[in-house]
Amino acid sequence: MNALMATYAPLPVTFSHGTGAYLYDTHDVRYLDGLSGIAVTNLGHAHPAVTEAIREQAGRLLHTSNYYHIAAQERLADTLTRVTGMERAFFCNSGAEANEAAIKLARLYGHQRDIEQPEIIVLEDAFHGRTLATLSATGNRRIQAGFEPLVAGFVRAPRNDMEAVHNIARNNPNVVAVLLEPIQGEGGIRPLDSDYLHALRQFCSEQGWLLMLDEVQSGNGRTGHFFAYQGLNLLPDVVTTAKGLGNGVPIGACLARGTAAGVFAAGHHGSTYGGNPLACAAAQAVVDTLESESLYGKATHLGERVRAALRAEAGDDAIVDLRGRGLMLGIELARPCADIMQRALDAHILLNVTAGNTVRLLPPLIMSDEQADTLGAGVGRVIREFHKAGTAREG
Ligand SMILES: Cc1ncc(COP(=O)(O)O)c(C=O)c1O
């Protein structure tokens, strides 16, 4: 028992340090990290470029205020917009806050067009965060239950269903934007259909709606590009990210282009910490390292190795579906598998389970080929044992 509010039920392990793809517990036992703190430590633990950037910045200046120019923030905005095809950036401290910024931006965009009750289309099984607006946008009743009244202004649609979007457009003149994850993360690692996303892009342009992508989990090099949309030849109006951007130093960003980039003016939005010198120095090192170490291509290559090793070890009958892009992988099993986290921990592998029956892997992009093979084979073994235990019980 400790003095923490019981919002999490942690597994019985405490880590003391990490290096690369490994974490070490307080007894110095080594674990292969297949989760990266949920897509955060994409460059692994204690990456020298990030450590050095933090050390250097911390010795000079941690924080000033957005009342003054912040050179590190302006530089990071320049880099991120160059890398992503966006034009302007707003910095905050988390994924939920990045989505809050996008939601506010869309509402203001609506008001600037005389739409007084603007609404945003969101998808079933979406996850956008735990603040009141973002849990209202989330398509999971378990996350919303008990926190009603929900924030108004969201219209729900099934994923990959353009007809549903057309229907909403016919009946609802207040829609101003669509917010979605190009690869649903908490919803079970579900990449949306490319045809659907392209049709949506075109329809948003025709309707004057903003296409807003939540790349909090899929972004920062995880899927073979800085953002997943870049692998689809698609350009949103707004994109949000966080998690891997700071490799563990909290930072989020809402990026925009075109009309969307000019919606916010002074006083419309803000954050005390958002984009402070320390967070921006860490994120700059992350983005620079993704490029200098060619980690985009590596994510694709390593993802293929993990898949191959995993399939070989688990056997096809243990896996219902293997989904994802790059190093964002979901292995759907035939039954709920929450206890696989403990089974994997016993095998000194870190992973987690999402959407009840999907094992989720989000390993660091800096793994060696050998580590990718070991991870795939290790997870495959855990899945095979889990499958065998289930069939033994049934039989
Ligand atoms: C797609 C997506 N959006 C938003 C969030 C919320 O991010 P944060 O926990 O940093 O607020 C998450 C976190 O899992 C996410 O996966």
Short mmCIF file of C-alpha atoms and ligand atoms in Angstrom, two decimals:
data_model
loop_
_atom_site.label_atom_id
_atom_site.label_comp_id
_atom_site.label_asym_id
_atom_site.label_seq_id
_atom_site.Cartn_x
_atom_site.Cartn_y
_atom_site.Cartn_z
CA MET A 1 0.00 0.00 0.00
CA ASN A 2 1.27 3.49 -0.76
CA ALA A 3 -0.17 6.99 -0.79
CA LEU A 4 -0.95 7.07 -4.52
CA MET A 5 -4.49 7.39 -5.85
CA ALA A 6 -5.41 4.02 -7.31
CA THR A 7 -5.65 5.12 -10.96
CA TYR A 8 -3.25 2.35 -12.04
CA ALA A 9 -2.73 -1.25 -10.95
CA PRO A 10 1.02 -1.61 -11.64
CA LEU A 11 2.75 -4.93 -12.16
CA PRO A 12 5.08 -6.00 -9.33
CA VAL A 13 8.32 -4.55 -10.67
CA THR A 14 10.25 -1.28 -10.24
CA PHE A 15 12.89 -0.25 -12.75
CA SER A 16 16.01 1.54 -11.65
CA HIS A 17 17.74 2.31 -14.94
CA GLY A 18 17.82 1.54 -18.62
CA THR A 19 20.08 1.55 -21.62
CA GLY A 20 19.05 1.17 -25.24
CA ALA A 21 16.33 -1.45 -25.55
CA TYR A 22 16.87 -2.79 -22.01
CA LEU A 23 15.46 -1.85 -18.62
CA TYR A 24 16.92 -3.12 -15.32
CA ASP A 25 14.86 -3.64 -12.18
CA THR A 26 15.95 -2.86 -8.64
CA HIS A 27 17.48 -6.37 -8.38
CA ASP A 28 19.45 -5.70 -11.57
CA VAL A 29 17.38 -8.14 -13.62
CA ARG A 30 17.33 -7.18 -17.32
CA TYR A 31 14.13 -6.84 -19.38
CA LEU A 32 13.76 -6.36 -23.14
CA ASP A 33 11.56 -3.32 -23.61
CA GLY A 34 8.83 -4.03 -26.16
CA LEU A 35 6.67 -1.12 -25.04
CA SER A 36 8.90 1.98 -24.78
CA GLY A 37 6.70 3.36 -21.99
CA ILE A 38 3.79 3.28 -24.49
CA ALA A 39 5.55 4.67 -27.57
CA VAL A 40 7.57 7.25 -25.63
CA THR A 41 11.21 6.14 -25.47
CA ASN A 42 11.43 5.56 -29.21
CA LEU A 43 15.20 6.18 -29.11
CA GLY A 44 15.61 3.74 -26.23
CA HIS A 45 16.74 4.49 -22.70
CA ALA A 46 19.58 6.91 -21.96
CA HIS A 47 20.20 7.75 -25.62
CA PRO A 48 23.44 9.79 -25.51
CA ALA A 49 22.17 12.57 -27.82
CA VAL A 50 19.04 13.12 -25.72
CA THR A 51 20.89 12.81 -22.41
CA GLU A 52 23.49 15.33 -23.56
CA ALA A 53 20.88 17.80 -24.86
CA ILE A 54 19.00 17.64 -21.53
CA ARG A 55 22.22 17.96 -19.50
CA GLU A 56 23.43 20.91 -21.54
CA GLN A 57 20.08 22.73 -21.45
CA ALA A 58 19.50 22.02 -17.75
CA GLY A 59 22.87 23.57 -16.93
CA ARG A 60 21.93 26.76 -18.80
CA LEU A 61 18.18 27.41 -18.59
CA LEU A 62 15.17 25.25 -17.69
CA HIS A 63 12.30 27.63 -18.09
CA THR A 64 11.44 31.22 -18.89
CA SER A 65 7.94 31.93 -20.18
CA ASN A 66 6.03 32.18 -23.41
CA TYR A 67 5.92 35.91 -22.61
CA TYR A 68 9.39 35.95 -24.16
CA HIS A 69 10.95 34.44 -27.28
CA ILE A 70 12.29 30.93 -26.68
CA ALA A 71 15.00 30.11 -29.20
CA ALA A 72 14.80 26.34 -28.67
CA GLN A 73 11.04 26.41 -29.27
CA GLU A 74 11.29 28.44 -32.47
CA ARG A 75 14.00 26.13 -33.76
CA LEU A 76 11.95 23.02 -32.96
CA ALA A 77 8.90 24.51 -34.70
CA ASP A 78 11.05 25.16 -37.79
CA THR A 79 12.40 21.61 -37.77
CA LEU A 80 9.05 19.93 -37.18
CA THR A 81 7.24 21.89 -39.87
CA ARG A 82 10.04 21.12 -42.34
CA VAL A 83 9.94 17.42 -41.55
CA THR A 84 6.14 17.09 -41.64
CA GLY A 85 4.82 19.48 -44.31
CA MET A 86 3.01 21.54 -41.67
CA GLU A 87 3.43 25.31 -41.28
CA ARG A 88 2.97 26.28 -37.62
CA ALA A 89 3.31 24.63 -34.23
CA PHE A 90 1.79 25.06 -30.78
CA PHE A 91 3.61 23.27 -27.95
CA CYS A 92 2.08 21.77 -24.83
CA ASN A 93 2.94 18.94 -22.43
CA SER A 94 0.98 15.80 -23.37
CA GLY A 95 -1.11 14.09 -26.01
CA ALA A 96 -4.41 15.03 -24.41
CA GLU A 97 -3.34 18.67 -24.36
CA ALA A 98 -2.27 18.50 -28.01
CA ASN A 99 -5.76 17.23 -28.85
CA GLU A 100 -7.36 19.90 -26.65
CA ALA A 101 -5.48 22.46 -28.74
CA ALA A 102 -6.77 20.85 -31.96
CA ILE A 103 -10.35 20.76 -30.64
CA LYS A 104 -10.18 24.42 -29.62
CA LEU A 105 -8.62 25.30 -32.97
CA ALA A 106 -11.47 23.54 -34.83
CA ARG A 107 -14.12 25.26 -32.73
CA LEU A 108 -12.56 28.67 -33.28
CA TYR A 109 -12.28 27.90 -37.00
CA GLY A 110 -16.04 27.23 -36.91
CA HIS A 111 -16.84 30.43 -35.03
CA GLN A 112 -14.73 32.41 -37.50
CA ARG A 113 -17.14 31.00 -40.15
CA ASP A 114 -20.25 31.95 -38.13
CA ILE A 115 -20.91 28.41 -36.97
CA GLU A 116 -21.86 28.99 -33.34
CA GLN A 117 -22.18 25.36 -32.23
CA PRO A 118 -19.31 23.70 -34.11
CA GLU A 119 -19.10 19.91 -34.08
CA ILE A 120 -16.26 17.49 -34.76
CA ILE A 121 -16.65 14.01 -36.25
CA VAL A 122 -14.81 11.35 -34.22
CA LEU A 123 -14.63 7.58 -34.67
CA GLU A 124 -15.79 4.52 -32.81
CA ASP A 125 -12.95 2.90 -30.82
CA ALA A 126 -10.95 6.14 -30.94
CA PHE A 127 -8.73 7.20 -28.06
CA HIS A 128 -7.77 10.85 -27.68
CA GLY A 129 -6.92 11.25 -23.98
CA ARG A 130 -8.31 11.58 -20.46
CA THR A 131 -9.19 15.27 -20.11
CA LEU A 132 -12.91 16.03 -20.28
CA ALA A 133 -12.93 17.12 -23.94
CA THR A 134 -10.62 14.34 -25.09
CA LEU A 135 -12.45 11.58 -23.19
CA SER A 136 -15.65 12.90 -24.75
CA ALA A 137 -13.98 12.53 -28.17
CA THR A 138 -12.81 9.03 -27.23
CA GLY A 139 -14.98 6.17 -28.53
CA ASN A 140 -14.88 3.95 -25.46
CA ARG A 141 -17.69 4.03 -22.92
CA ARG A 142 -15.50 2.57 -20.17
CA ILE A 143 -13.31 5.66 -20.28
CA GLN A 144 -16.31 8.01 -20.23
CA ALA A 145 -18.50 6.26 -17.65
CA GLY A 146 -18.83 8.16 -14.40
CA PHE A 147 -17.53 11.42 -15.84
CA GLU A 148 -20.75 12.66 -17.39
CA PRO A 149 -21.81 15.23 -18.39
CA LEU A 150 -19.54 14.78 -21.39
CA VAL A 151 -18.33 17.73 -23.42
CA ALA A 152 -20.75 18.37 -26.29
CA GLY A 153 -19.80 18.94 -29.90
CA PHE A 154 -18.68 15.48 -31.05
CA VAL A 155 -20.48 13.28 -33.61
CA ARG A 156 -19.51 9.62 -33.70
CA ALA A 157 -18.99 7.60 -36.90
CA PRO A 158 -17.87 4.02 -37.53
CA ARG A 159 -14.32 3.75 -38.92
CA ASN A 160 -13.67 3.20 -42.62
CA ASP A 161 -17.25 4.19 -43.46
CA MET A 162 -17.49 7.11 -45.90
CA GLU A 163 -21.25 6.63 -46.26
CA ALA A 164 -21.66 7.43 -42.56
CA VAL A 165 -19.63 10.62 -43.04
CA HIS A 166 -21.76 11.63 -46.04
CA ASN A 167 -24.90 11.05 -43.96
CA ILE A 168 -23.62 13.25 -41.15
CA ALA A 169 -22.75 15.96 -43.68
CA ARG A 170 -26.30 15.84 -45.12
CA ASN A 171 -27.94 16.22 -41.71
CA ASN A 172 -25.55 18.38 -39.76
CA PRO A 173 -24.52 21.86 -40.95
CA ASN A 174 -22.39 22.41 -37.83
CA VAL A 175 -19.56 20.01 -38.63
CA VAL A 176 -16.21 21.82 -38.89
CA ALA A 177 -13.64 19.03 -38.62
CA VAL A 178 -12.86 15.33 -38.43
CA LEU A 179 -10.47 14.08 -35.75
CA LEU A 180 -9.06 10.57 -36.02
CA GLU A 181 -6.01 8.38 -35.46
CA PRO A 182 -4.68 7.08 -38.80
CA ILE A 183 -3.75 3.95 -36.83
CA GLN A 184 -6.06 3.47 -33.87
CA GLY A 185 -3.79 2.62 -30.94
CA GLU A 186 -5.83 1.92 -27.81
CA GLY A 187 -8.59 0.65 -30.13
CA GLY A 188 -6.43 -2.40 -30.97
CA ILE A 189 -3.71 -1.20 -33.40
CA ARG A 190 -6.06 -0.75 -36.35
CA PRO A 191 -4.64 1.07 -39.38
CA LEU A 192 -7.50 2.85 -41.16
CA ASP A 193 -7.99 1.99 -44.85
CA SER A 194 -5.91 4.14 -47.14
CA ASP A 195 -8.88 4.57 -49.54
CA TYR A 196 -11.05 5.80 -46.70
CA LEU A 197 -8.43 8.33 -45.54
CA HIS A 198 -7.96 9.66 -49.07
CA ALA A 199 -11.71 9.92 -49.63
CA LEU A 200 -12.01 11.69 -46.29
CA ARG A 201 -9.22 14.11 -47.23
CA GLN A 202 -11.03 15.04 -50.41
CA PHE A 203 -14.43 15.31 -48.73
CA CYS A 204 -13.03 17.53 -45.93
CA SER A 205 -11.58 19.87 -48.57
CA GLU A 206 -14.90 20.00 -50.45
CA GLN A 207 -16.87 20.69 -47.25
CA GLY A 208 -14.40 23.20 -45.81
CA TRP A 209 -13.81 20.87 -42.83
CA LEU A 210 -10.42 20.44 -41.17
CA LEU A 211 -8.88 16.99 -41.35
CA MET A 212 -7.16 16.56 -37.97
CA LEU A 213 -4.97 13.51 -37.33
CA ASP A 214 -4.05 12.33 -33.85
CA GLU A 215 -0.54 10.92 -34.19
CA VAL A 216 0.24 10.96 -30.50
CA GLN A 217 1.00 7.23 -30.60
CA SER A 218 1.74 6.60 -34.30
CA GLY A 219 4.05 9.63 -34.73
CA ASN A 220 7.72 10.35 -34.16
CA GLY A 221 9.17 7.76 -36.50
CA ARG A 222 7.29 4.72 -35.25
CA THR A 223 5.66 3.65 -38.51
CA GLY A 224 8.47 4.21 -41.01
CA HIS A 225 7.94 7.97 -41.43
CA PHE A 226 7.90 10.86 -39.00
CA PHE A 227 4.09 10.71 -39.15
CA ALA A 228 2.03 7.78 -40.43
CA TYR A 229 0.21 10.06 -42.91
CA GLN A 230 3.50 10.59 -44.74
CA GLY A 231 3.46 6.91 -45.66
CA LEU A 232 0.00 7.39 -47.15
CA ASN A 233 0.77 10.45 -49.29
CA LEU A 234 -1.80 12.42 -47.43
CA LEU A 235 -1.66 15.88 -45.89
CA PRO A 236 -3.96 16.74 -42.98
CA ASP A 237 -4.79 20.32 -41.92
CA VAL A 238 -3.91 19.65 -38.30
CA VAL A 239 -1.82 16.93 -36.64
CA THR A 240 -1.20 16.31 -32.96
CA THR A 241 1.62 14.44 -31.30
CA ALA A 242 3.36 13.92 -27.93
CA LYS A 243 4.75 10.65 -26.45
CA GLY A 244 7.90 9.91 -28.51
CA LEU A 245 8.57 13.57 -29.28
CA GLY A 246 10.53 14.10 -26.04
CA ASN A 247 11.70 10.48 -25.51
CA GLY A 248 10.44 10.78 -21.92
CA VAL A 249 10.57 14.52 -21.34
CA PRO A 250 6.91 15.64 -21.42
CA ILE A 251 6.08 17.62 -24.56
CA GLY A 252 3.16 17.69 -26.98
CA ALA A 253 2.55 19.56 -30.20
CA CYS A 254 -0.36 20.63 -32.35
CA LEU A 255 0.83 21.38 -35.88
CA ALA A 256 -1.26 23.02 -38.59
CA ARG A 257 -1.05 24.17 -42.18
CA GLY A 258 -3.06 26.34 -44.57
CA THR A 259 -6.05 28.17 -43.10
CA ALA A 260 -5.80 26.13 -39.91
CA ALA A 261 -2.31 27.51 -39.26
CA GLY A 262 -3.71 31.03 -38.94
CA VAL A 263 -6.69 30.35 -36.69
CA PHE A 264 -5.08 31.02 -33.29
CA ALA A 265 -4.05 34.57 -32.45
CA ALA A 266 -2.50 35.95 -29.25
CA GLY A 267 -4.61 35.07 -26.22
CA HIS A 268 -6.56 32.21 -27.81
CA HIS A 269 -4.58 29.40 -26.20
CA GLY A 270 -1.62 28.93 -23.92
CA SER A 271 0.35 26.81 -21.49
CA THR A 272 2.81 27.80 -18.77
CA TYR A 273 5.20 24.93 -19.45
CA GLY A 274 4.33 24.32 -23.10
CA GLY A 275 7.45 24.45 -25.27
CA ASN A 276 9.83 25.38 -22.48
CA PRO A 277 13.57 25.33 -23.19
CA LEU A 278 14.22 21.96 -21.54
CA ALA A 279 11.42 20.08 -23.32
CA CYS A 280 12.29 21.64 -26.66
CA ALA A 281 16.00 20.82 -26.32
CA ALA A 282 15.12 17.17 -25.69
CA ALA A 283 12.65 17.07 -28.60
CA GLN A 284 15.15 18.73 -30.93
CA ALA A 285 17.67 16.01 -30.11
CA VAL A 286 14.99 13.39 -30.79
CA VAL A 287 13.97 14.75 -34.19
CA ASP A 288 17.60 15.32 -35.23
CA THR A 289 18.53 11.78 -34.17
CA LEU A 290 15.61 10.21 -36.05
CA GLU A 291 17.10 11.78 -39.19
CA SER A 292 20.81 11.32 -38.49
CA GLU A 293 20.43 7.64 -37.54
CA SER A 294 17.95 6.94 -40.42
CA LEU A 295 15.49 5.49 -37.93
CA TYR A 296 12.43 5.76 -40.19
CA GLY A 297 13.60 3.01 -42.53
CA LYS A 298 14.83 1.04 -39.55
CA ALA A 299 11.36 0.96 -38.00
CA THR A 300 9.99 -0.72 -41.13
CA HIS A 301 12.89 -3.17 -41.35
CA LEU A 302 12.76 -4.10 -37.64
CA GLY A 303 8.98 -4.41 -37.74
CA GLU A 304 9.29 -7.06 -40.43
CA ARG A 305 11.85 -8.99 -38.37
CA VAL A 306 9.67 -8.87 -35.24
CA ARG A 307 6.66 -10.12 -37.24
CA ALA A 308 8.57 -12.98 -38.84
CA ALA A 309 10.13 -14.20 -35.58
CA LEU A 310 6.82 -13.88 -33.79
CA ARG A 311 4.82 -15.86 -36.36
CA ALA A 312 7.48 -18.57 -36.50
CA GLU A 313 7.45 -19.05 -32.72
CA ALA A 314 3.74 -18.56 -31.91
CA GLY A 315 2.39 -20.71 -34.73
CA ASP A 316 -0.47 -19.52 -36.93
CA ASP A 317 -3.29 -21.06 -34.91
CA ALA A 318 -2.43 -18.92 -31.86
CA ILE A 319 -2.87 -15.63 -33.74
CA VAL A 320 -6.18 -14.26 -35.05
CA ASP A 321 -4.65 -11.21 -36.72
CA LEU A 322 -1.30 -9.40 -36.83
CA ARG A 323 -1.75 -5.70 -37.61
CA GLY A 324 0.18 -2.47 -37.68
CA ARG A 325 2.92 -0.52 -39.45
CA GLY A 326 6.63 -0.43 -38.68
CA LEU A 327 7.13 -0.88 -34.95
CA MET A 328 3.50 -0.28 -33.99
CA LEU A 329 2.19 -3.82 -33.85
CA GLY A 330 -0.98 -5.46 -32.56
CA ILE A 331 -1.38 -9.22 -32.25
CA GLU A 332 -5.06 -10.08 -31.86
CA LEU A 333 -5.70 -13.30 -29.96
CA ALA A 334 -8.83 -15.41 -29.77
CA ARG A 335 -9.65 -14.49 -26.16
CA PRO A 336 -9.06 -11.68 -23.65
CA CYS A 337 -5.41 -11.76 -22.67
CA ALA A 338 -4.75 -9.14 -19.98
CA ASP A 339 -2.64 -11.62 -17.97
CA ILE A 340 -0.16 -11.87 -20.85
CA MET A 341 1.53 -8.76 -19.42
CA GLN A 342 2.52 -10.72 -16.31
CA ARG A 343 3.47 -13.80 -18.36
CA ALA A 344 5.75 -11.64 -20.53
CA LEU A 345 7.21 -9.95 -17.45
CA ASP A 346 8.08 -13.40 -16.10
CA ALA A 347 9.92 -13.95 -19.40
CA HIS A 348 11.66 -10.56 -18.91
CA ILE A 349 9.82 -8.91 -21.80
CA LEU A 350 7.75 -5.74 -21.53
CA LEU A 351 4.59 -5.38 -23.62
CA ASN A 352 0.96 -4.59 -22.98
CA VAL A 353 -2.54 -5.51 -23.99
CA THR A 354 -5.05 -3.21 -25.60
CA ALA A 355 -8.72 -3.56 -26.59
CA GLY A 356 -8.95 -6.64 -24.34
CA ASN A 357 -7.56 -9.26 -26.71
CA THR A 358 -4.71 -7.56 -28.57
CA VAL A 359 -1.08 -7.80 -27.51
CA ARG A 360 0.58 -4.48 -28.27
CA LEU A 361 4.24 -4.02 -29.18
CA LEU A 362 5.80 -0.56 -29.40
CA PRO A 363 9.52 -1.34 -29.07
CA PRO A 364 12.29 1.26 -29.47
CA LEU A 365 13.43 2.10 -33.01
CA ILE A 366 17.11 1.72 -32.03
CA MET A 367 16.94 -2.06 -31.52
CA SER A 368 19.53 -4.21 -33.23
CA ASP A 369 18.36 -6.91 -35.67
CA GLU A 370 19.19 -9.47 -33.01
CA GLN A 371 17.10 -7.70 -30.37
CA ALA A 372 14.18 -7.52 -32.81
CA ASP A 373 14.46 -11.27 -33.45
CA THR A 374 14.72 -11.98 -29.71
CA LEU A 375 11.69 -9.81 -28.99
CA GLY A 376 9.58 -11.43 -31.73
CA ALA A 377 10.55 -14.95 -30.68
CA GLY A 378 10.08 -14.21 -26.96
CA VAL A 379 6.63 -12.70 -27.48
CA GLY A 380 5.78 -15.57 -29.83
CA ARG A 381 6.64 -18.07 -27.09
CA VAL A 382 4.53 -16.24 -24.51
CA ILE A 383 1.59 -16.21 -26.96
CA ARG A 384 2.04 -19.90 -27.77
CA GLU A 385 2.03 -20.81 -24.06
CA PHE A 386 -1.03 -18.64 -23.48
CA HIS A 387 -2.80 -20.30 -26.40
CA LYS A 388 -1.89 -23.78 -25.15
CA ALA A 389 -3.18 -22.94 -21.65
CA GLY A 390 -6.51 -21.85 -23.21
CA THR A 391 -6.95 -24.95 -25.36
CA ALA A 392 -5.99 -27.19 -22.41
CA ARG A 393 -8.74 -25.54 -20.32
CA GLU A 394 -11.30 -25.95 -23.13
CA GLY A 395 -10.24 -29.56 -23.80
C1 LIG B 1 -3.77 8.34 -29.97
C2 LIG B 1 -3.61 8.95 -28.62
N1 LIG B 1 -4.04 10.20 -28.40
C3 LIG B 1 -3.91 10.79 -27.21
C4 LIG B 1 -3.33 10.15 -26.15
C5 LIG B 1 -3.20 10.83 -24.82
O1 LIG B 1 -1.88 11.17 -24.58
P1 LIG B 1 -1.40 11.58 -23.10
O2 LIG B 1 -1.51 10.37 -22.25
O3 LIG B 1 0.02 12.06 -23.29
O4 LIG B 1 -2.30 12.68 -22.64
C6 LIG B 1 -2.86 8.85 -26.33
C7 LIG B 1 -2.24 8.11 -25.19
O5 LIG B 1 -2.20 6.90 -25.17
C8 LIG B 1 -3.00 8.23 -27.59
O6 LIG B 1 -2.57 6.98 -27.82
#
